[in-house]
Amino acid sequence: MSQRPSLQVAVVMRRERVPGAMSRWQPWRWVLHDVTGHDLVPHAEHFGTEPRCLRQTADEQIWLHPGFTVELFRDDAEGYYLNAASPAPCWFVLWRMEEEPSLSDEVMAVPAMVSLSYHDAGRWLDAQENVDQVPAPPEVVAWMTEFMDAHLVVEAKRRKRPDSFRPLQDRFGNPASVSTEKMRGGGQNHGGGHGQ
């Protein structure tokens, strides 16, 4: 069986100051800054293997989290199609806040999964996870689209009709009909009142 197409990427998270009055309750917020290393070659060695702070100022911190594999799955071609067909195809990143500080002296946002599938993002959001997106570069969109074109199965236009649309038959297999006259309020069995 052939190996699934994959890319090795790193996720860049940014901690930034919350402006204005909201900063009284929450001085900082974490956002997805970028997904990088997607030049369709094996993972760049300079990323290393451990998360590290790339920049720290009074107003922001930028952290690189290497070592994510983005795979394309044949049975998720529709998820890639929905992403590619959007006005701005993107990377989807699921991230979580640490319970206890492990990388720094304060808790931080740590990416957990990266995908190009719209369906993955939907499942993560349904599970109440933090999901952010950043634009995917043209070469990644082309790579995803080529895979999608090879594996997307266009469903037949004619769907199976629900059983409720099948012709009614009696117990002998003869055509049957159902009268709904008495349920419309005009019949004699409503205790005398019309239009109730």
Backbone as CSV, one residue per row, in Angstrom:
resi,resn,N_x,N_y,N_z,CA_x,CA_y,CA_z,C_x,C_y,C_z
1,MET,0.852,-1.192,0.000,0.000,0.000,0.000,0.889,1.243,0.000
2,SER,0.552,2.199,-0.843,1.395,3.387,-0.941,1.221,4.275,0.282
3,GLN,2.272,4.994,0.584,2.265,5.863,1.743,1.392,7.079,1.463
4,ARG,0.740,7.589,2.506,-0.079,8.790,2.336,0.817,9.997,2.091
5,PRO,0.404,10.922,1.207,1.173,12.146,1.020,1.198,12.937,2.320
6,SER,2.338,13.508,2.651,2.427,14.260,3.903,3.435,15.392,3.788
7,LEU,3.258,16.372,4.654,4.186,17.489,4.801,4.581,17.596,6.263
8,GLN,5.807,18.014,6.500,6.252,18.304,7.862,6.192,19.816,8.048
9,VAL,5.517,20.250,9.100,5.366,21.686,9.330,5.644,22.026,10.797
10,ALA,5.856,23.309,11.018,5.975,23.852,12.371,4.868,24.885,12.538
11,VAL,4.364,24.991,13.755,3.310,25.958,14.067,3.930,27.089,14.885
12,VAL,3.587,28.307,14.523,4.085,29.472,15.251,2.907,30.118,15.969
13,MET,2.991,30.178,17.297,1.957,30.791,18.130,2.470,32.128,18.666
14,ARG,1.561,33.085,18.802,1.941,34.417,19.288,1.113,34.798,20.505
15,ARG,1.816,35.258,21.541,1.127,35.823,22.701,1.185,37.339,22.560
16,GLU,0.020,37.968,22.610,-0.027,39.423,22.430,-0.828,40.075,23.543
17,ARG,-0.533,41.344,23.785,-1.268,42.101,24.799,-2.702,42.334,24.356
18,VAL,-3.631,42.213,25.302,-5.030,42.539,25.033,-5.173,44.049,25.216
19,PRO,-5.663,44.751,24.187,-5.766,46.208,24.307,-7.007,46.642,25.081
20,GLY,-6.971,47.864,25.582,-8.158,48.481,26.170,-8.588,47.902,27.505
21,ALA,-9.869,48.131,27.826,-10.413,47.769,29.140,-10.413,46.265,29.390
22,MET,-10.493,45.469,28.324,-10.509,44.007,28.502,-9.244,43.502,29.174
23,SER,-8.169,44.261,29.055,-6.896,43.801,29.626,-6.941,43.721,31.147
24,ARG,-7.954,44.351,31.765,-8.092,44.258,33.221,-8.323,42.813,33.656
25,TRP,-9.083,42.067,32.841,-9.395,40.674,33.187,-8.423,39.698,32.547
26,GLN,-7.948,40.033,31.370,-7.051,39.132,30.652,-5.982,39.967,29.955
27,PRO,-4.783,40.067,30.547,-3.760,40.933,29.965,-3.174,40.393,28.653
28,TRP,-3.218,39.060,28.464,-2.610,38.440,27.282,-3.604,37.542,26.585
29,ARG,-3.404,37.352,25.284,-4.158,36.329,24.552,-3.198,35.645,23.581
30,TRP,-3.518,34.384,23.261,-2.716,33.609,22.318,-3.459,33.515,21.000
31,VAL,-2.725,33.652,19.905,-3.305,33.497,18.574,-2.347,32.681,17.709
32,LEU,-2.918,32.053,16.689,-2.096,31.353,15.708,-1.415,32.393,14.829
33,HIS,-0.092,32.322,14.715,0.674,33.304,13.943,0.974,32.794,12.529
34,ASP,1.354,31.501,12.425,1.720,30.969,11.109,1.874,29.452,11.186
35,VAL,1.815,28.820,10.015,2.236,27.432,9.840,3.333,27.509,8.788
36,THR,4.495,26.952,9.097,5.652,27.157,8.231,6.396,25.847,7.968
37,GLY,7.309,25.896,6.983,8.074,24.702,6.643,7.396,23.850,5.610
38,HIS,6.443,24.436,4.913,5.596,23.695,3.988,6.100,23.780,2.555
39,ASP,7.423,23.774,2.368,7.955,23.934,1.022,8.064,22.602,0.290
40,LEU,7.250,21.627,0.688,7.161,20.334,0.011,8.503,19.589,-0.024
41,VAL,9.330,19.855,0.947,10.576,19.106,1.109,10.589,18.578,2.536
42,PRO,11.448,17.588,2.836,11.497,17.091,4.209,11.735,18.218,5.203
43,HIS,11.306,17.974,6.423,11.330,18.964,7.489,12.690,19.649,7.602
44,ALA,12.672,20.955,7.573,13.928,21.713,7.662,14.586,21.481,9.021
45,GLU,15.852,21.121,8.993,16.569,20.799,10.236,16.641,21.983,11.192
46,HIS,16.673,23.202,10.644,16.857,24.360,11.518,15.676,24.596,12.456
47,PHE,14.539,23.914,12.212,13.422,24.040,13.151,13.724,23.347,14.474
48,GLY,14.591,22.343,14.435,14.860,21.571,15.645,13.699,20.656,15.964
49,THR,13.701,20.126,17.175,12.646,19.195,17.573,11.853,19.672,18.780
50,GLU,12.326,20.704,19.461,11.660,21.187,20.675,11.079,22.585,20.449
51,PRO,9.944,22.884,21.114,9.396,24.241,21.025,10.409,25.242,21.583
52,ARG,10.437,26.426,20.969,11.333,27.452,21.502,10.777,28.843,21.194
53,CYS,11.165,29.802,22.018,10.737,31.186,21.851,11.619,31.829,20.784
54,LEU,10.979,32.377,19.748,11.716,33.040,18.676,11.922,34.523,18.971
55,ARG,10.954,35.114,19.649,11.051,36.543,19.939,10.255,36.866,21.193
56,GLN,10.790,37.748,22.001,10.069,38.196,23.197,10.310,39.682,23.378
57,THR,9.200,40.431,23.441,9.273,41.865,23.714,8.301,42.148,24.860
58,ALA,8.170,43.416,25.211,7.233,43.782,26.281,5.790,43.503,25.862
59,ASP,5.545,43.456,24.549,4.169,43.309,24.070,3.832,41.975,23.442
60,GLU,4.841,41.147,23.147,4.514,39.867,22.525,5.600,38.827,22.752
61,GLN,5.168,37.569,22.611,6.084,36.428,22.549,5.700,35.626,21.324
62,ILE,6.698,35.123,20.604,6.433,34.254,19.453,7.164,32.935,19.673
63,TRP,6.392,31.853,19.624,6.915,30.511,19.890,6.774,29.625,18.664
64,LEU,7.834,28.882,18.374,7.856,27.910,17.287,7.665,26.510,17.877
65,HIS,6.704,25.773,17.322,6.431,24.391,17.745,6.639,23.487,16.536
66,PRO,7.790,22.816,16.434,8.077,21.974,15.260,7.488,20.571,15.391
67,GLY,7.596,19.820,14.286,7.326,18.382,14.358,5.911,17.945,14.064
68,PHE,5.151,18.725,13.318,3.788,18.306,12.965,3.769,17.718,11.560
69,THR,3.090,16.582,11.422,2.923,15.938,10.123,1.497,16.182,9.652
70,VAL,1.364,16.735,8.466,0.044,16.924,7.855,-0.082,15.889,6.754
71,GLU,-1.022,14.944,6.946,-1.240,13.884,5.967,-2.530,14.138,5.205
72,LEU,-2.581,13.639,3.981,-3.800,13.697,3.187,-4.411,12.296,3.119
73,PHE,-5.696,12.201,3.433,-6.401,10.926,3.480,-7.403,10.850,2.333
74,ARG,-7.407,9.734,1.623,-8.292,9.579,0.467,-9.755,9.753,0.837
75,ASP,-10.157,9.241,2.014,-11.573,9.318,2.380,-11.976,10.698,2.901
76,ASP,-11.044,11.651,2.902,-11.386,13.011,3.330,-11.224,14.006,2.181
77,ALA,-11.289,13.511,0.942,-11.116,14.396,-0.219,-12.150,15.515,-0.224
78,GLU,-13.361,15.234,0.266,-14.381,16.286,0.304,-13.985,17.400,1.275
79,GLY,-13.346,17.031,2.393,-12.873,18.043,3.347,-11.834,18.969,2.729
80,TYR,-10.979,18.423,1.874,-9.983,19.247,1.173,-10.665,20.096,0.101
81,TYR,-11.680,19.513,-0.550,-12.427,20.263,-1.561,-13.090,21.496,-0.932
82,LEU,-13.731,21.316,0.236,-14.409,22.431,0.894,-13.411,23.522,1.290
83,ASN,-12.199,23.132,1.657,-11.155,24.106,1.977,-10.688,24.805,0.700
84,ALA,-10.364,24.014,-0.328,-9.843,24.581,-1.581,-10.857,25.492,-2.260
85,ALA,-12.148,25.186,-2.111,-13.193,25.972,-2.772,-13.558,27.236,-2.004
86,SER,-13.006,27.411,-0.804,-13.307,28.610,-0.014,-12.551,29.808,-0.592
87,PRO,-12.980,31.031,-0.256,-12.281,32.213,-0.785,-10.808,32.273,-0.367
88,ALA,-10.483,31.706,0.800,-9.086,31.742,1.268,-8.716,30.387,1.873
89,PRO,-8.242,29.434,1.055,-7.847,28.124,1.593,-6.818,28.291,2.710
90,CYS,-6.926,27.460,3.736,-6.101,27.702,4.922,-5.665,26.420,5.620
91,TRP,-4.713,26.617,6.531,-4.341,25.609,7.514,-5.313,25.732,8.683
92,PHE,-5.706,24.619,9.282,-6.492,24.616,10.512,-5.601,24.065,11.628
93,VAL,-5.550,24.764,12.749,-4.711,24.336,13.872,-5.557,24.254,15.135
94,LEU,-5.533,23.077,15.757,-6.162,22.888,17.059,-5.088,23.142,18.111
95,TRP,-5.381,24.023,19.079,-4.412,24.296,20.148,-5.117,24.312,21.501
96,ARG,-4.343,24.045,22.538,-4.889,23.995,23.901,-3.983,24.764,24.856
97,MET,-4.582,25.345,25.869,-3.794,25.980,26.926,-3.257,24.897,27.859
98,GLU,-2.017,25.058,28.268,-1.436,24.129,29.231,-2.180,24.219,30.558
99,GLU,-2.227,23.099,31.271,-2.748,23.098,32.649,-1.692,23.654,33.598
100,GLU,-0.459,23.227,33.378,0.687,23.654,34.193,1.785,24.116,33.254
101,PRO,2.569,25.136,33.653,3.664,25.570,32.773,4.671,24.447,32.544
102,SER,5.031,24.213,31.277,6.043,23.188,31.000,7.147,23.716,30.094
103,LEU,6.840,24.751,29.304,7.822,25.285,28.366,8.378,26.632,28.820
104,SER,7.630,27.304,29.669,7.992,28.635,30.121,7.609,28.734,31.596
105,ASP,7.747,29.924,32.172,7.352,30.056,33.573,5.857,30.339,33.722
106,GLU,5.152,30.507,32.594,3.703,30.691,32.613,3.058,29.690,31.653
107,VAL,1.764,29.404,31.893,1.068,28.508,30.961,0.990,29.177,29.596
108,MET,0.996,28.360,28.562,0.952,28.895,27.211,0.084,28.033,26.312
109,ALA,-0.231,28.572,25.141,-1.005,27.839,24.139,-0.068,26.897,23.401
110,VAL,-0.471,25.623,23.323,0.362,24.618,22.668,-0.457,23.964,21.554
111,PRO,0.033,24.023,20.309,-0.699,23.371,19.220,-0.713,21.861,19.398
112,ALA,-1.828,21.243,19.002,-1.978,19.795,19.151,-2.098,19.092,17.803
113,MET,-2.793,19.725,16.823,-2.998,19.096,15.521,-3.068,20.156,14.429
114,VAL,-2.638,19.760,13.235,-2.687,20.635,12.057,-3.342,19.851,10.929
115,SER,-4.243,20.507,10.189,-4.929,19.819,9.094,-5.256,20.802,7.975
116,LEU,-5.498,20.247,6.795,-6.013,21.021,5.658,-7.478,20.680,5.398
117,SER,-8.057,19.819,6.245,-9.423,19.354,6.026,-10.452,20.210,6.762
118,TYR,-11.407,20.696,6.002,-12.533,21.438,6.565,-13.313,20.554,7.550
119,HIS,-13.415,19.257,7.247,-14.142,18.340,8.133,-13.435,18.196,9.483
120,ASP,-12.088,18.104,9.467,-11.347,18.036,10.739,-11.660,19.259,11.591
121,ALA,-11.579,20.443,10.979,-11.840,21.681,11.717,-13.243,21.676,12.310
122,GLY,-14.216,21.203,11.542,-15.590,21.139,12.035,-15.735,20.202,13.223
123,ARG,-15.078,19.037,13.149,-15.138,18.079,14.271,-14.501,18.681,15.518
124,TRP,-13.369,19.355,15.346,-12.683,19.961,16.498,-13.557,21.041,17.135
125,LEU,-14.173,21.877,16.300,-15.040,22.928,16.838,-16.248,22.327,17.551
126,ASP,-16.811,21.256,16.979,-17.932,20.580,17.634,-17.542,20.045,19.005
127,ALA,-16.270,19.700,19.160,-15.769,19.184,20.446,-15.329,20.323,21.363
128,GLN,-15.651,21.573,20.983,-15.365,22.764,21.790,-13.872,23.038,21.962
129,GLU,-13.091,22.660,20.969,-11.650,22.932,20.998,-11.365,24.331,20.457
130,ASN,-10.159,24.842,20.760,-9.692,26.094,20.160,-9.146,25.772,18.774
131,VAL,-9.721,26.380,17.750,-9.271,26.147,16.378,-9.056,27.503,15.709
132,ASP,-7.852,27.721,15.198,-7.552,28.944,14.444,-7.112,28.549,13.044
133,GLN,-7.089,29.521,12.154,-6.667,29.252,10.781,-5.788,30.386,10.276
134,VAL,-4.866,30.011,9.397,-4.048,30.983,8.680,-4.013,30.547,7.224
135,PRO,-3.853,31.511,6.306,-3.854,31.155,4.884,-2.767,30.134,4.551
136,ALA,-3.126,29.190,3.687,-2.142,28.226,3.178,-1.520,28.822,1.916
137,PRO,-0.210,28.653,1.722,0.435,29.227,0.540,0.012,28.503,-0.735
138,PRO,0.158,29.158,-1.887,-0.323,28.592,-3.154,0.219,27.202,-3.462
139,GLU,1.500,26.929,-3.115,2.046,25.606,-3.455,1.411,24.497,-2.620
140,VAL,1.001,24.826,-1.401,0.315,23.835,-0.561,-1.107,23.618,-1.069
141,VAL,-1.770,24.697,-1.451,-3.124,24.576,-1.996,-3.088,23.739,-3.278
142,ALA,-2.065,23.944,-4.111,-1.937,23.163,-5.355,-1.709,21.688,-5.038
143,TRP,-0.870,21.400,-4.049,-0.587,20.023,-3.619,-1.865,19.349,-3.122
144,MET,-2.627,20.058,-2.284,-3.885,19.529,-1.752,-4.898,19.321,-2.879
145,THR,-4.977,20.284,-3.807,-5.955,20.213,-4.902,-5.654,19.060,-5.845
146,GLU,-4.381,18.824,-6.124,-3.999,17.707,-6.995,-4.435,16.376,-6.374
147,PHE,-4.216,16.220,-5.071,-4.637,15.018,-4.362,-6.160,14.895,-4.378
148,MET,-6.829,16.000,-4.091,-8.290,16.025,-4.036,-8.885,15.640,-5.392
149,ASP,-8.328,16.196,-6.478,-8.840,15.882,-7.811,-8.713,14.392,-8.136
150,ALA,-7.668,13.761,-7.614,-7.447,12.338,-7.893,-8.382,11.438,-7.085
151,HIS,-8.885,11.937,-5.953,-9.617,11.049,-5.041,-11.046,11.460,-4.729
152,LEU,-11.458,12.639,-5.153,-12.814,13.082,-4.841,-13.811,12.300,-5.678
153,VAL,-14.762,11.656,-5.023,-15.812,10.921,-5.712,-17.034,11.819,-5.736
154,VAL,-17.448,12.208,-6.930,-18.625,13.049,-7.046,-19.850,12.158,-6.896
155,GLU,-20.665,12.470,-5.891,-21.837,11.637,-5.632,-22.845,11.788,-6.766
156,ALA,-23.535,10.694,-7.051,-24.561,10.718,-8.086,-25.622,11.749,-7.720
157,LYS,-26.135,12.425,-8.739,-27.138,13.469,-8.490,-28.422,12.872,-7.933
158,ARG,-28.746,11.645,-8.346,-30.007,11.031,-7.943,-29.815,10.287,-6.633
159,ARG,-30.343,10.853,-5.577,-30.247,10.209,-4.265,-31.328,9.148,-4.117
160,LYS,-31.083,8.221,-3.222,-32.128,7.240,-2.892,-33.267,7.981,-2.204
161,ARG,-34.455,7.744,-2.680,-35.603,8.423,-2.077,-35.895,7.808,-0.714
162,PRO,-36.269,8.610,0.262,-36.638,8.051,1.567,-37.830,7.111,1.438
163,ASP,-37.922,6.157,2.347,-39.020,5.184,2.315,-40.386,5.856,2.334
164,SER,-40.483,7.019,2.953,-41.780,7.688,3.055,-42.305,8.106,1.678
165,PHE,-41.437,8.117,0.647,-41.874,8.487,-0.693,-42.231,7.271,-1.549
166,ARG,-42.047,6.073,-1.022,-42.395,4.881,-1.801,-43.907,4.781,-1.934
167,PRO,-44.377,4.226,-3.045,-45.831,4.057,-3.187,-46.365,3.129,-2.096
168,LEU,-47.518,3.476,-1.572,-48.112,2.668,-0.503,-48.742,1.402,-1.074
169,GLN,-48.598,0.317,-0.314,-49.227,-0.941,-0.701,-49.926,-1.521,0.517
170,ASP,-51.042,-2.242,0.238,-51.692,-2.916,1.361,-50.971,-4.230,1.638
171,ARG,-51.486,-5.010,2.565,-50.765,-6.220,2.964,-50.723,-7.279,1.880
172,PHE,-51.525,-7.100,0.831,-51.524,-8.051,-0.286,-50.668,-7.562,-1.448
173,GLY,-50.036,-6.397,-1.299,-49.192,-5.858,-2.356,-49.929,-5.002,-3.362
174,ASN,-51.225,-4.734,-3.105,-51.997,-3.888,-4.013,-51.785,-2.410,-3.669
175,PRO,-51.878,-1.512,-4.665,-51.743,-0.079,-4.363,-52.763,0.350,-3.327
176,ALA,-52.340,1.190,-2.408,-53.231,1.662,-1.350,-53.137,3.174,-1.275
177,SER,-54.163,3.787,-0.696,-54.128,5.232,-0.518,-54.572,5.560,0.898
178,VAL,-54.181,6.745,1.320,-54.543,7.200,2.663,-55.346,8.475,2.492
179,SER,-56.481,8.533,3.130,-57.292,9.740,3.075,-56.989,10.580,4.309
180,THR,-56.802,11.858,4.091,-56.526,12.750,5.231,-57.663,13.742,5.420
181,GLU,-58.783,13.480,4.789,-59.898,14.430,4.858,-60.300,14.756,6.281
182,LYS,-60.433,13.751,7.118,-60.947,13.973,8.467,-59.959,14.738,9.336
183,MET,-58.710,14.805,8.928,-57.715,15.484,9.752,-57.637,16.974,9.424
184,ARG,-58.362,17.411,8.436,-58.252,18.807,8.027,-59.257,19.710,8.724
185,GLY,-60.080,19.177,9.563,-61.002,20.019,10.333,-62.376,20.170,9.706
186,GLY,-62.615,19.580,8.534,-63.914,19.763,7.885,-64.812,18.545,8.021
187,GLY,-64.334,17.497,8.661,-65.126,16.266,8.759,-66.176,16.352,9.847
188,GLN,-66.988,15.276,9.957,-68.098,15.248,10.909,-67.639,14.753,12.276
189,ASN,-66.430,14.222,12.415,-66.038,13.562,13.661,-65.318,14.488,14.615
190,HIS,-65.565,15.777,14.582,-64.840,16.681,15.450,-65.693,17.259,16.554
191,GLY,-66.808,16.602,16.874,-67.636,17.083,17.979,-68.418,18.322,17.651
192,GLY,-68.688,18.583,16.378,-69.606,19.663,16.032,-68.938,20.970,15.643
193,GLY,-67.749,21.282,16.115,-67.148,22.591,15.806,-66.412,22.553,14.499
194,HIS,-66.580,23.519,13.634,-65.875,23.571,12.361,-64.623,24.442,12.499
195,GLY,-63.605,24.074,11.779,-62.396,24.885,11.711,-61.538,24.875,12.946
196,GLN,-61.690,23.870,13.784,-60.858,23.813,14.973,-59.586,23.071,14.697
